Amino acid sequence: MRTISPAKAVATMALLASSFIIPPAMAASPAPAAPGAPATADQNPLLASVNGQDIRLNDVRQAMATMPEQLRKLPDNIIVPILLNQLVDQRAIQLAATKSGLDKQPDVQQQMQQASQGALQNAYLSAQVAPTLTDDAVKAYYDKNYANKPGAEEIHARHILVQTEAEANDVIKQLKGGADFGQLATKLSKDPGSAKQNGGDLGWFKKGDMLPTFWDAASAMQPNSYSQTPVHTQYGWHVIQVLGKRTAPTPTLDATRDQIRQKLIQDGVQKAVANALAQVKVVRYGPDGKPLPENQPAH
């Protein structure tokens, strides 16, 4: 029998605790088959009971399906007892809360109703979207949006970050006078990370990696040039030197699979919401309590 060290047990339980509140029914892979299930006619054996309320193997399966993939890969003799203990704890807390009358309090009842409504909404969205998240759908999206197309533009640059526009202009003046960019970055830049990495070197980056203002300025420059006017962002004033530009290789299907799944989920949810709205009549009301004209949002 395999054992788990106390340190690993604590880390595992911490991960489980954080994952228990997340219901990624659409994003998660299918739940693994019957962890620890005996090869008998009873495929849903009783594992525990709390005040006569049964906890069975299917309850553990359902809890396992909500966990991140790396946790679902843990050995059964580690994951099943931990999940079972959590289910027992939860059932005991629920019974204690009911016994104390908390379920009769209006604010608790409202929260329970909201949780019930949220579960129903998630179940509907999952039922509508999950069947569309097939390997063929991912491959079709990849073929349409990635395959045989150039990758994203990338820029290799370094920068000097200072607090004021006057300081940035002084940096530009020194560069025009022949000063070394890297030495100025190490000496003057307020960005401790890049200032210590090869004189302000930011490495290669894509559009989404940088603030829009910074990217726009860098993409408008030619390689081996520096900005002639300071570039302002929320972090301060930048003097940028572009060292090179390139087009990244086309990403592989495996590299984009998770990103594509998330996009398909977003698209599927939007479609499901639109379909649901098309089946109901929505009336919005203004501050005066009167119905607003159709398609006019409430203020």
CSV table of C-alpha atoms in Angstrom, one decimal:
chain,number,residue,atom,x,y,z
A,1,MET,CA,0.0,0.0,0.0
A,2,ARG,CA,1.4,3.4,-1.0
A,3,THR,CA,1.6,6.0,1.7
A,4,ILE,CA,1.6,9.8,1.6
A,5,SER,CA,3.9,12.0,3.6
A,6,PRO,CA,2.4,14.6,6.1
A,7,ALA,CA,3.7,17.5,4.0
A,8,LYS,CA,2.2,16.1,0.8
A,9,ALA,CA,-1.1,15.4,2.6
A,10,VAL,CA,-1.3,18.9,3.8
A,11,ALA,CA,-0.6,20.3,0.3
A,12,THR,CA,-3.1,17.9,-1.3
A,13,MET,CA,-5.8,18.9,1.2
A,14,ALA,CA,-5.1,22.6,0.6
A,15,LEU,CA,-5.5,22.1,-3.2
A,16,LEU,CA,-8.7,20.1,-2.6
A,17,ALA,CA,-10.1,22.7,-0.4
A,18,SER,CA,-9.5,25.4,-3.0
A,19,SER,CA,-11.0,23.2,-5.8
A,20,PHE,CA,-14.1,22.2,-4.0
A,21,ILE,CA,-15.8,25.6,-4.6
A,22,ILE,CA,-15.2,25.5,-8.3
A,23,PRO,CA,-17.7,23.8,-10.6
A,24,PRO,CA,-15.8,23.5,-13.9
A,25,ALA,CA,-18.2,20.9,-15.3
A,26,MET,CA,-17.6,22.1,-18.9
A,27,ALA,CA,-13.9,22.7,-18.6
A,28,ALA,CA,-13.0,19.5,-16.7
A,29,SER,CA,-12.4,16.2,-18.4
A,30,PRO,CA,-14.9,13.4,-17.7
A,31,ALA,CA,-14.7,12.0,-14.2
A,32,PRO,CA,-12.5,8.9,-13.8
A,33,ALA,CA,-14.2,5.6,-13.6
A,34,ALA,CA,-15.1,4.2,-10.2
A,35,PRO,CA,-12.0,5.0,-8.1
A,36,GLY,CA,-11.4,2.0,-5.8
A,37,ALA,CA,-14.6,0.3,-7.0
A,38,PRO,CA,-14.7,-3.4,-6.4
A,39,ALA,CA,-15.6,-5.7,-9.4
A,40,THR,CA,-19.0,-6.6,-8.0
A,41,ALA,CA,-22.6,-6.0,-9.0
A,42,ASP,CA,-22.8,-3.0,-6.7
A,43,GLN,CA,-21.2,-0.2,-8.7
A,44,ASN,CA,-22.2,2.4,-6.1
A,45,PRO,CA,-21.2,1.0,-2.8
A,46,LEU,CA,-21.9,2.7,0.6
A,47,LEU,CA,-18.7,4.4,1.9
A,48,ALA,CA,-20.0,6.2,5.0
A,49,SER,CA,-23.1,7.5,6.7
A,50,VAL,CA,-23.7,10.6,8.8
A,51,ASN,CA,-26.8,10.4,11.0
A,52,GLY,CA,-28.1,7.8,8.7
A,53,GLN,CA,-27.5,9.8,5.5
A,54,ASP,CA,-25.6,7.7,3.1
A,55,ILE,CA,-22.4,8.8,1.2
A,56,ARG,CA,-21.7,6.5,-1.7
A,57,LEU,CA,-19.1,6.1,-4.3
A,58,ASN,CA,-21.0,8.2,-6.8
A,59,ASP,CA,-20.8,11.1,-4.3
A,60,VAL,CA,-17.1,10.8,-4.4
A,61,ARG,CA,-17.1,10.6,-8.2
A,62,GLN,CA,-19.1,13.8,-8.4
A,63,ALA,CA,-16.7,15.6,-6.1
A,64,MET,CA,-13.8,14.3,-8.1
A,65,ALA,CA,-15.3,15.6,-11.3
A,66,THR,CA,-15.1,19.2,-10.0
A,67,MET,CA,-11.4,19.0,-9.3
A,68,PRO,CA,-8.5,20.2,-11.4
A,69,GLU,CA,-7.0,17.6,-13.7
A,70,GLN,CA,-3.7,17.3,-11.7
A,71,LEU,CA,-5.7,16.3,-8.6
A,72,ARG,CA,-7.8,13.8,-10.4
A,73,LYS,CA,-4.5,12.0,-11.4
A,74,LEU,CA,-3.6,11.3,-7.7
A,75,PRO,CA,-3.7,7.6,-6.7
A,76,ASP,CA,-7.1,6.3,-5.5
A,77,ASN,CA,-5.8,5.4,-2.1
A,78,ILE,CA,-4.9,9.1,-1.6
A,79,ILE,CA,-7.7,11.0,-3.3
A,80,VAL,CA,-10.7,8.8,-2.3
A,81,PRO,CA,-10.1,9.0,1.5
A,82,ILE,CA,-9.5,12.7,1.4
A,83,LEU,CA,-12.6,13.4,-0.6
A,84,LEU,CA,-14.7,11.1,1.6
A,85,ASN,CA,-13.5,12.9,4.7
A,86,GLN,CA,-14.5,16.2,3.1
A,87,LEU,CA,-17.9,14.9,2.2
A,88,VAL,CA,-18.4,13.6,5.8
A,89,ASP,CA,-17.3,17.0,7.2
A,90,GLN,CA,-19.7,18.8,4.9
A,91,ARG,CA,-22.6,16.6,5.8
A,92,ALA,CA,-21.9,17.0,9.5
A,93,ILE,CA,-21.8,20.8,9.1
A,94,GLN,CA,-25.0,20.9,7.2
A,95,LEU,CA,-26.8,18.8,9.8
A,96,ALA,CA,-25.4,21.0,12.6
A,97,ALA,CA,-26.5,24.1,10.8
A,98,THR,CA,-30.0,22.7,10.3
A,99,LYS,CA,-30.3,21.7,13.9
A,100,SER,CA,-29.4,25.2,15.0
A,101,GLY,CA,-32.1,26.6,12.8
A,102,LEU,CA,-29.9,28.5,10.4
A,103,ASP,CA,-31.9,27.2,7.5
A,104,LYS,CA,-34.9,29.2,8.8
A,105,GLN,CA,-33.2,32.5,8.8
A,106,PRO,CA,-34.3,34.8,5.9
A,107,ASP,CA,-30.8,35.7,4.7
A,108,VAL,CA,-29.7,32.1,4.7
A,109,GLN,CA,-32.8,31.0,2.8
A,110,GLN,CA,-32.1,33.7,0.3
A,111,GLN,CA,-28.5,32.5,-0.1
A,112,MET,CA,-29.7,28.9,-0.5
A,113,GLN,CA,-32.2,30.0,-3.1
A,114,GLN,CA,-29.5,31.8,-5.0
A,115,ALA,CA,-27.2,28.8,-4.8
A,116,SER,CA,-30.0,26.6,-6.1
A,117,GLN,CA,-30.7,28.9,-9.0
A,118,GLY,CA,-27.0,29.1,-9.8
A,119,ALA,CA,-26.7,25.3,-9.8
A,120,LEU,CA,-29.7,25.1,-12.2
A,121,GLN,CA,-28.2,27.8,-14.5
A,122,ASN,CA,-24.8,26.0,-14.5
A,123,ALA,CA,-26.5,22.7,-15.2
A,124,TYR,CA,-28.4,24.2,-18.2
A,125,LEU,CA,-25.3,25.8,-19.6
A,126,SER,CA,-23.3,22.6,-19.2
A,127,ALA,CA,-26.0,20.6,-20.9
A,128,GLN,CA,-26.0,23.0,-23.8
A,129,VAL,CA,-22.2,23.5,-24.2
A,130,ALA,CA,-20.5,20.4,-23.0
A,131,PRO,CA,-21.6,18.1,-25.9
A,132,THR,CA,-20.1,20.6,-28.4
A,133,LEU,CA,-16.6,20.4,-26.8
A,134,THR,CA,-15.4,17.5,-28.9
A,135,ASP,CA,-12.0,16.8,-30.3
A,136,ASP,CA,-13.4,17.4,-33.8
A,137,ALA,CA,-14.7,20.8,-32.8
A,138,VAL,CA,-11.3,21.8,-31.4
A,139,LYS,CA,-9.6,20.5,-34.5
A,140,ALA,CA,-12.0,22.4,-36.8
A,141,TYR,CA,-11.4,25.6,-34.9
A,142,TYR,CA,-7.7,25.1,-35.1
A,143,ASP,CA,-7.8,24.5,-38.8
A,144,LYS,CA,-9.9,27.6,-39.4
A,145,ASN,CA,-8.0,30.0,-37.1
A,146,TYR,CA,-4.4,28.8,-36.8
A,147,ALA,CA,-3.4,26.2,-39.3
A,148,ASN,CA,-1.3,27.5,-42.3
A,149,LYS,CA,-1.4,31.0,-40.9
A,150,PRO,CA,1.6,33.0,-39.7
A,151,GLY,CA,2.0,33.4,-36.0
A,152,ALA,CA,1.8,36.6,-34.0
A,153,GLU,CA,4.2,39.5,-34.5
A,154,GLU,CA,6.9,39.5,-31.8
A,155,ILE,CA,9.2,42.3,-30.7
A,156,HIS,CA,12.5,42.2,-28.9
A,157,ALA,CA,13.0,45.4,-27.0
A,158,ARG,CA,14.5,46.9,-23.9
A,159,HIS,CA,13.5,50.0,-22.0
A,160,ILE,CA,14.4,52.6,-19.4
A,161,LEU,CA,11.6,53.5,-17.0
A,162,VAL,CA,11.7,56.8,-15.1
A,163,GLN,CA,9.2,58.7,-13.1
A,164,THR,CA,8.9,62.0,-15.0
A,165,GLU,CA,8.7,63.1,-18.7
A,166,ALA,CA,11.7,65.4,-18.0
A,167,GLU,CA,13.8,62.5,-16.9
A,168,ALA,CA,12.8,60.5,-20.0
A,169,ASN,CA,13.7,63.5,-22.2
A,170,ASP,CA,17.1,63.7,-20.5
A,171,VAL,CA,17.7,60.0,-21.2
A,172,ILE,CA,16.9,60.5,-24.9
A,173,LYS,CA,19.3,63.5,-24.9
A,174,GLN,CA,22.1,61.3,-23.4
A,175,LEU,CA,21.4,58.6,-26.0
A,176,LYS,CA,21.6,61.1,-28.8
A,177,GLY,CA,25.0,62.1,-27.3
A,178,GLY,CA,26.3,58.6,-27.6
A,179,ALA,CA,25.5,57.1,-24.2
A,180,ASP,CA,25.1,53.3,-24.0
A,181,PHE,CA,21.4,52.3,-23.6
A,182,GLY,CA,22.1,49.3,-21.4
A,183,GLN,CA,24.3,51.2,-19.1
A,184,LEU,CA,21.7,53.9,-18.7
A,185,ALA,CA,19.0,51.3,-18.0
A,186,THR,CA,21.1,49.7,-15.3
A,187,LYS,CA,21.9,53.1,-13.8
A,188,LEU,CA,18.6,55.0,-14.1
A,189,SER,CA,15.7,52.6,-14.8
A,190,LYS,CA,13.0,52.2,-12.0
A,191,ASP,CA,12.0,48.8,-13.3
A,192,PRO,CA,14.1,46.6,-11.1
A,193,GLY,CA,13.4,43.4,-13.0
A,194,SER,CA,14.5,44.4,-16.5
A,195,ALA,CA,17.1,46.8,-15.2
A,196,LYS,CA,19.0,43.9,-13.7
A,197,GLN,CA,18.5,41.7,-16.7
A,198,ASN,CA,20.9,42.9,-19.4
A,199,GLY,CA,20.2,46.6,-19.1
A,200,GLY,CA,16.5,46.8,-19.4
A,201,ASP,CA,16.1,43.9,-21.8
A,202,LEU,CA,12.4,42.7,-21.9
A,203,GLY,CA,13.1,39.8,-24.3
A,204,TRP,CA,10.6,38.8,-27.0
A,205,PHE,CA,7.0,39.7,-26.4
A,206,LYS,CA,3.6,39.7,-28.2
A,207,LYS,CA,1.0,42.3,-28.4
A,208,GLY,CA,-1.1,41.1,-25.5
A,209,ASP,CA,2.0,40.9,-23.3
A,210,MET,CA,2.4,44.6,-23.0
A,211,LEU,CA,0.2,47.7,-22.3
A,212,PRO,CA,-1.4,49.0,-25.5
A,213,THR,CA,0.5,52.3,-25.4
A,214,PHE,CA,3.9,50.5,-25.0
A,215,TRP,CA,3.1,48.0,-27.7
A,216,ASP,CA,1.9,50.7,-30.2
A,217,ALA,CA,5.1,52.7,-29.7
A,218,ALA,CA,7.4,49.7,-30.0
A,219,SER,CA,5.6,48.3,-33.1
A,220,ALA,CA,5.9,51.6,-34.9
A,221,MET,CA,9.7,51.6,-34.5
A,222,GLN,CA,12.3,50.1,-36.7
A,223,PRO,CA,14.8,47.6,-35.3
A,224,ASN,CA,18.0,49.1,-33.8
A,225,SER,CA,16.2,52.4,-33.0
A,226,TYR,CA,15.0,54.0,-29.8
A,227,SER,CA,12.0,56.2,-29.1
A,228,GLN,CA,12.5,59.9,-29.9
A,229,THR,CA,9.8,61.0,-27.5
A,230,PRO,CA,9.0,59.5,-24.1
A,231,VAL,CA,6.2,56.9,-23.9
A,232,HIS,CA,3.8,57.3,-21.0
A,233,THR,CA,2.0,54.4,-19.3
A,234,GLN,CA,0.5,53.8,-15.9
A,235,TYR,CA,4.0,52.8,-14.6
A,236,GLY,CA,5.7,56.0,-15.6
A,237,TRP,CA,7.7,57.3,-18.6
A,238,HIS,CA,9.6,54.9,-20.9
A,239,VAL,CA,12.4,55.2,-23.4
A,240,ILE,CA,12.2,52.1,-25.6
A,241,GLN,CA,14.8,50.6,-27.9
A,242,VAL,CA,13.6,48.0,-30.4
A,243,LEU,CA,16.3,45.3,-31.0
A,244,GLY,CA,14.4,43.1,-33.4
A,245,LYS,CA,11.1,42.0,-34.9
A,246,ARG,CA,9.9,38.6,-36.0
A,247,THR,CA,6.8,36.5,-36.8
A,248,ALA,CA,6.3,33.7,-34.4
A,249,PRO,CA,5.9,30.2,-35.8
A,250,THR,CA,2.4,28.8,-36.2
A,251,PRO,CA,1.4,27.3,-32.8
A,252,THR,CA,0.6,23.6,-32.8
A,253,LEU,CA,-2.8,22.1,-32.0
A,254,ASP,CA,-1.5,20.8,-28.7
A,255,ALA,CA,-0.2,24.2,-27.7
A,256,THR,CA,-3.6,25.9,-28.4
A,257,ARG,CA,-6.0,23.1,-27.3
A,258,ASP,CA,-6.8,24.6,-23.9
A,259,GLN,CA,-7.2,28.1,-25.3
A,260,ILE,CA,-9.5,26.8,-28.1
A,261,ARG,CA,-11.6,25.0,-25.5
A,262,GLN,CA,-12.0,28.1,-23.5
A,263,LYS,CA,-13.1,30.0,-26.6
A,264,LEU,CA,-15.6,27.3,-27.6
A,265,ILE,CA,-17.0,27.4,-24.1
A,266,GLN,CA,-17.4,31.2,-24.2
A,267,ASP,CA,-19.0,31.1,-27.6
A,268,GLY,CA,-21.3,28.2,-26.5
A,269,VAL,CA,-22.4,30.0,-23.4
A,270,GLN,CA,-23.2,33.2,-25.3
A,271,LYS,CA,-25.2,31.1,-27.8
A,272,ALA,CA,-27.1,29.3,-25.0
A,273,VAL,CA,-27.9,32.6,-23.2
A,274,ALA,CA,-29.2,34.1,-26.5
A,275,ASN,CA,-31.4,31.0,-27.1
A,276,ALA,CA,-32.8,31.2,-23.6
A,277,LEU,CA,-33.5,34.9,-23.9
A,278,ALA,CA,-35.3,34.3,-27.2
A,279,GLN,CA,-37.8,32.1,-25.4
A,280,VAL,CA,-38.9,34.6,-22.8
A,281,LYS,CA,-40.4,38.1,-22.6
A,282,VAL,CA,-38.2,40.6,-20.9
A,283,VAL,CA,-39.6,43.9,-19.6
A,284,ARG,CA,-37.3,46.5,-18.2
A,285,TYR,CA,-38.4,49.4,-16.0
A,286,GLY,CA,-37.1,52.9,-15.5
A,287,PRO,CA,-36.6,54.9,-12.3
A,288,ASP,CA,-40.2,56.0,-12.4
A,289,GLY,CA,-41.4,52.4,-12.4
A,290,LYS,CA,-42.8,52.5,-15.9
A,291,PRO,CA,-41.8,50.0,-18.6
A,292,LEU,CA,-39.0,51.1,-20.9
A,293,PRO,CA,-39.4,50.9,-24.6
A,294,GLU,CA,-38.4,47.5,-26.0
A,295,ASN,CA,-34.6,47.1,-26.5
A,296,GLN,CA,-33.8,50.1,-24.3
A,297,PRO,CA,-31.6,49.3,-21.4
A,298,ALA,CA,-32.5,50.4,-17.8
A,299,HIS,CA,-30.3,53.2,-16.3
